[in-house]
Amino acid sequence: MLEQEVAQRHENQLRQRLKAGAFPTEKRLEDFDFSLVPSVPKTRLLEWGQGAFLAAHDSVVLLGPSGLGKTHLMIGLGRALCLAGYRVLFRTAATLATELELAQKELRLPRLLAHYRRFDLVLVDELGYLPFSRQAAELLFQFFSDRYERASVAVTTNLPFAQWTEIFGEERLTAALLDRLIHRGHILVLEGESFRFRQSLQRRDHAGSATPATAT
């Protein structure tokens, strides 16, 4: 009975961590087809899923064009870390910026930053898809600075670092942000053909082969 109670408590805690993580889908690292993106080292991702980089408060950056599975890998990493007992939070970059702007407007920004600090890892998805206002850029800088050497972040981006001024605007702010992110960062560059583009071609080819021939 004691073993069952301990197992049930562990299961409940896991459910709470997954719920608090606010993951948009149930992607897992085990479901990712690493053979389609040879530039992604499977062993390294599985090691990260054990959480060693969190103890050093390191960051992770997944960089590459759209459609290569960056979001899948990041969600899979986050869920694996939840299974390992860590607290993880998922946010898109746009959602994070909106939350920070609202908190500043309502004079509760320090409280929100403290709330984020309760998580061992904050996942920031789709950084670079949309430019930020000056205020949002400054608040995101505050967010990353607040976590620097305190707690880890993981970021997915489609933009090379040299182009980050396009989304943050101010060169000195962008350079300072990158300095904090890269200093204790593990950078993984994804290369290859878009999954979605490949699947679209496969569906088109399949539809073409399935079309009955017409008599001439």
Short mmCIF file of C-alpha atoms in Angstrom, two decimals:
data_model
loop_
_atom_site.label_atom_id
_atom_site.label_comp_id
_atom_site.label_asym_id
_atom_site.label_seq_id
_atom_site.Cartn_x
_atom_site.Cartn_y
_atom_site.Cartn_z
CA MET A 1 0.00 0.00 0.00
CA LEU A 2 2.87 2.37 0.82
CA GLU A 3 4.50 1.68 -2.55
CA GLN A 4 1.20 2.37 -4.32
CA GLU A 5 0.80 5.64 -2.42
CA VAL A 6 4.33 6.76 -3.33
CA ALA A 7 3.76 5.82 -6.98
CA GLN A 8 0.44 7.67 -7.06
CA ARG A 9 2.00 10.75 -5.49
CA HIS A 10 4.79 10.67 -8.08
CA GLU A 11 2.22 10.35 -10.88
CA ASN A 12 0.21 13.28 -9.52
CA GLN A 13 3.32 15.46 -9.31
CA LEU A 14 4.21 14.58 -12.89
CA ARG A 15 0.73 15.53 -14.09
CA GLN A 16 1.01 18.84 -12.25
CA ARG A 17 4.39 19.60 -13.84
CA LEU A 18 3.09 18.78 -17.33
CA LYS A 19 -0.01 20.90 -16.78
CA ALA A 20 2.02 23.83 -15.42
CA GLY A 21 4.33 23.55 -18.44
CA ALA A 22 1.47 24.63 -20.77
CA PHE A 23 2.83 22.57 -23.65
CA PRO A 24 0.73 23.12 -26.80
CA THR A 25 1.12 19.50 -27.96
CA GLU A 26 2.33 16.17 -26.59
CA LYS A 27 5.46 15.88 -28.73
CA ARG A 28 8.16 13.54 -27.41
CA LEU A 29 11.84 13.21 -28.26
CA GLU A 30 11.24 9.52 -28.96
CA ASP A 31 8.80 10.43 -31.74
CA PHE A 32 11.24 12.68 -33.62
CA ASP A 33 12.68 11.19 -36.81
CA PHE A 34 16.34 12.07 -36.36
CA SER A 35 17.22 10.34 -39.66
CA LEU A 36 15.52 13.18 -41.56
CA VAL A 37 17.66 15.87 -39.90
CA PRO A 38 21.19 14.41 -39.62
CA SER A 39 22.50 17.69 -38.20
CA VAL A 40 20.62 16.97 -34.95
CA PRO A 41 22.67 14.72 -32.60
CA LYS A 42 20.15 12.38 -30.98
CA THR A 43 22.52 11.44 -28.15
CA ARG A 44 22.99 15.06 -27.14
CA LEU A 45 19.24 15.75 -27.07
CA LEU A 46 18.65 12.69 -24.89
CA GLU A 47 21.43 13.84 -22.55
CA TRP A 48 19.85 17.28 -22.30
CA GLY A 49 16.60 15.51 -21.43
CA GLN A 50 18.26 14.27 -18.23
CA GLY A 51 18.80 17.87 -17.08
CA ALA A 52 22.54 18.16 -16.53
CA PHE A 53 22.70 21.57 -18.26
CA LEU A 54 20.09 22.95 -15.86
CA ALA A 55 22.37 22.61 -12.87
CA ALA A 56 24.83 24.97 -14.57
CA HIS A 57 21.99 27.34 -15.60
CA ASP A 58 23.01 26.95 -19.24
CA SER A 59 20.81 27.92 -22.17
CA VAL A 60 19.90 26.03 -25.35
CA VAL A 61 19.36 27.59 -28.77
CA LEU A 62 17.83 25.62 -31.64
CA LEU A 63 18.51 27.58 -34.83
CA GLY A 64 17.32 26.78 -38.34
CA PRO A 65 14.72 27.42 -41.03
CA SER A 66 11.05 26.65 -40.58
CA GLY A 67 9.75 23.11 -40.87
CA LEU A 68 12.71 21.17 -39.47
CA GLY A 69 11.11 20.26 -36.13
CA LYS A 70 12.61 22.85 -33.78
CA THR A 71 9.36 23.19 -31.83
CA HIS A 72 8.92 19.41 -31.68
CA LEU A 73 12.42 19.01 -30.25
CA MET A 74 11.94 21.78 -27.72
CA ILE A 75 8.58 20.46 -26.49
CA GLY A 76 10.03 16.94 -26.37
CA LEU A 77 12.98 18.22 -24.35
CA GLY A 78 10.66 20.06 -21.96
CA ARG A 79 8.42 17.05 -21.41
CA ALA A 80 11.46 14.79 -20.84
CA LEU A 81 12.70 17.20 -18.19
CA CYS A 82 9.28 17.16 -16.52
CA LEU A 83 9.56 13.36 -16.37
CA ALA A 84 12.99 13.82 -14.78
CA GLY A 85 11.45 15.97 -12.04
CA TYR A 86 12.17 19.49 -13.31
CA ARG A 87 9.74 22.39 -13.67
CA VAL A 88 9.41 23.66 -17.23
CA LEU A 89 7.30 26.42 -18.83
CA PHE A 90 6.49 26.79 -22.54
CA ARG A 91 5.82 30.18 -24.12
CA THR A 92 5.95 31.50 -27.67
CA ALA A 93 8.07 34.64 -27.94
CA ALA A 94 4.96 36.66 -28.84
CA THR A 95 3.02 35.38 -25.82
CA LEU A 96 5.96 36.03 -23.51
CA ALA A 97 6.31 39.61 -24.79
CA THR A 98 2.58 40.22 -24.30
CA GLU A 99 2.68 38.87 -20.74
CA LEU A 100 5.66 41.09 -19.90
CA GLU A 101 4.03 44.21 -21.38
CA LEU A 102 0.78 43.60 -19.50
CA ALA A 103 2.65 42.99 -16.24
CA GLN A 104 4.58 46.24 -16.65
CA LYS A 105 1.37 48.13 -17.37
CA GLU A 106 -0.22 46.67 -14.21
CA LEU A 107 2.92 47.37 -12.10
CA ARG A 108 3.58 43.68 -11.37
CA LEU A 109 6.62 43.03 -13.57
CA PRO A 110 8.93 42.04 -10.65
CA ARG A 111 6.28 39.56 -9.47
CA LEU A 112 5.98 38.01 -12.95
CA LEU A 113 9.76 37.68 -13.32
CA ALA A 114 9.84 36.00 -9.90
CA HIS A 115 7.11 33.63 -11.08
CA TYR A 116 9.17 32.66 -14.14
CA ARG A 117 12.15 32.08 -11.83
CA ARG A 118 10.24 29.24 -10.16
CA PHE A 119 10.77 27.20 -13.32
CA ASP A 120 14.05 25.41 -13.93
CA LEU A 121 13.64 26.03 -17.66
CA VAL A 122 11.55 28.43 -19.73
CA LEU A 123 11.09 27.45 -23.37
CA VAL A 124 10.76 30.43 -25.74
CA ASP A 125 9.47 29.34 -29.14
CA GLU A 126 9.48 31.16 -32.50
CA LEU A 127 11.85 33.99 -31.62
CA GLY A 128 12.46 35.89 -34.84
CA TYR A 129 9.21 35.32 -36.68
CA LEU A 130 7.83 38.76 -35.78
CA PRO A 131 9.63 42.01 -34.89
CA PHE A 132 9.03 43.50 -31.45
CA SER A 133 8.17 47.02 -30.42
CA ARG A 134 10.89 48.90 -28.55
CA GLN A 135 9.08 48.33 -25.25
CA ALA A 136 8.63 44.59 -25.89
CA ALA A 137 12.30 44.24 -26.91
CA GLU A 138 13.44 45.96 -23.71
CA LEU A 139 11.17 43.75 -21.59
CA LEU A 140 12.43 40.58 -23.27
CA PHE A 141 15.95 41.77 -22.56
CA GLN A 142 14.95 42.12 -18.91
CA PHE A 143 13.53 38.60 -18.94
CA PHE A 144 16.70 37.04 -20.36
CA SER A 145 18.92 39.14 -18.09
CA ASP A 146 16.88 38.12 -15.04
CA ARG A 147 17.47 34.44 -15.82
CA TYR A 148 21.14 34.82 -16.76
CA GLU A 149 23.24 32.57 -14.47
CA ARG A 150 20.11 32.03 -12.33
CA ALA A 151 18.02 29.64 -14.40
CA SER A 152 17.99 28.18 -17.89
CA VAL A 153 16.18 29.15 -21.08
CA ALA A 154 15.73 27.32 -24.37
CA VAL A 155 15.01 29.25 -27.56
CA THR A 156 13.98 28.30 -31.08
CA THR A 157 14.72 30.80 -33.83
CA ASN A 158 14.75 30.90 -37.61
CA LEU A 159 17.15 33.85 -37.74
CA PRO A 160 20.97 33.76 -37.66
CA PHE A 161 22.32 35.80 -34.76
CA ALA A 162 23.59 38.50 -37.13
CA GLN A 163 19.97 39.26 -38.08
CA TRP A 164 18.56 39.54 -34.55
CA THR A 165 18.67 43.33 -34.77
CA GLU A 166 15.77 42.96 -37.25
CA ILE A 167 13.50 41.80 -34.42
CA PHE A 168 14.98 43.66 -31.43
CA GLY A 169 15.80 46.88 -33.29
CA GLU A 170 18.55 48.36 -31.12
CA GLU A 171 22.05 47.05 -31.83
CA ARG A 172 23.51 47.48 -28.33
CA LEU A 173 20.50 45.84 -26.68
CA THR A 174 20.66 42.94 -29.17
CA ALA A 175 24.39 42.48 -28.61
CA ALA A 176 23.95 42.49 -24.82
CA LEU A 177 21.10 39.96 -25.06
CA LEU A 178 23.11 37.63 -27.31
CA ASP A 179 26.10 37.94 -25.02
CA ARG A 180 24.04 36.62 -22.11
CA LEU A 181 22.36 33.92 -24.17
CA ILE A 182 25.48 32.58 -25.87
CA HIS A 183 27.90 32.87 -22.94
CA ARG A 184 26.41 29.82 -21.23
CA GLY A 185 24.69 28.45 -24.32
CA HIS A 186 24.50 25.20 -26.24
CA ILE A 187 23.77 26.10 -29.86
CA LEU A 188 22.33 23.53 -32.23
CA VAL A 189 22.01 24.45 -35.92
CA LEU A 190 19.39 22.46 -37.81
CA GLU A 191 19.89 21.98 -41.55
CA GLY A 192 17.81 20.15 -44.12
CA GLU A 193 14.55 20.24 -46.05
CA SER A 194 11.31 21.26 -44.40
CA PHE A 195 9.20 18.37 -43.10
CA ARG A 196 6.05 20.18 -44.13
CA PHE A 197 7.38 20.87 -47.63
CA ARG A 198 8.43 17.23 -48.01
CA GLN A 199 5.03 15.98 -46.81
CA SER A 200 3.26 18.37 -49.18
CA LEU A 201 5.22 16.97 -52.12
CA GLN A 202 4.48 13.41 -51.01
CA ARG A 203 0.75 14.14 -50.79
CA ARG A 204 0.79 15.77 -54.22
CA ASP A 205 2.69 12.84 -55.75
CA HIS A 206 0.31 10.38 -54.08
CA ALA A 207 -2.73 12.28 -55.33
CA GLY A 208 -1.26 12.38 -58.83
CA SER A 209 -0.56 8.64 -58.90
CA ALA A 210 -4.04 7.90 -57.55
CA THR A 211 -5.81 9.89 -60.29
CA PRO A 212 -7.25 7.45 -62.84
CA ALA A 213 -5.98 7.84 -66.37
CA THR A 214 -8.43 9.37 -68.83
CA ALA A 215 -9.09 7.81 -72.20
CA THR A 216 -7.63 9.58 -75.21
#
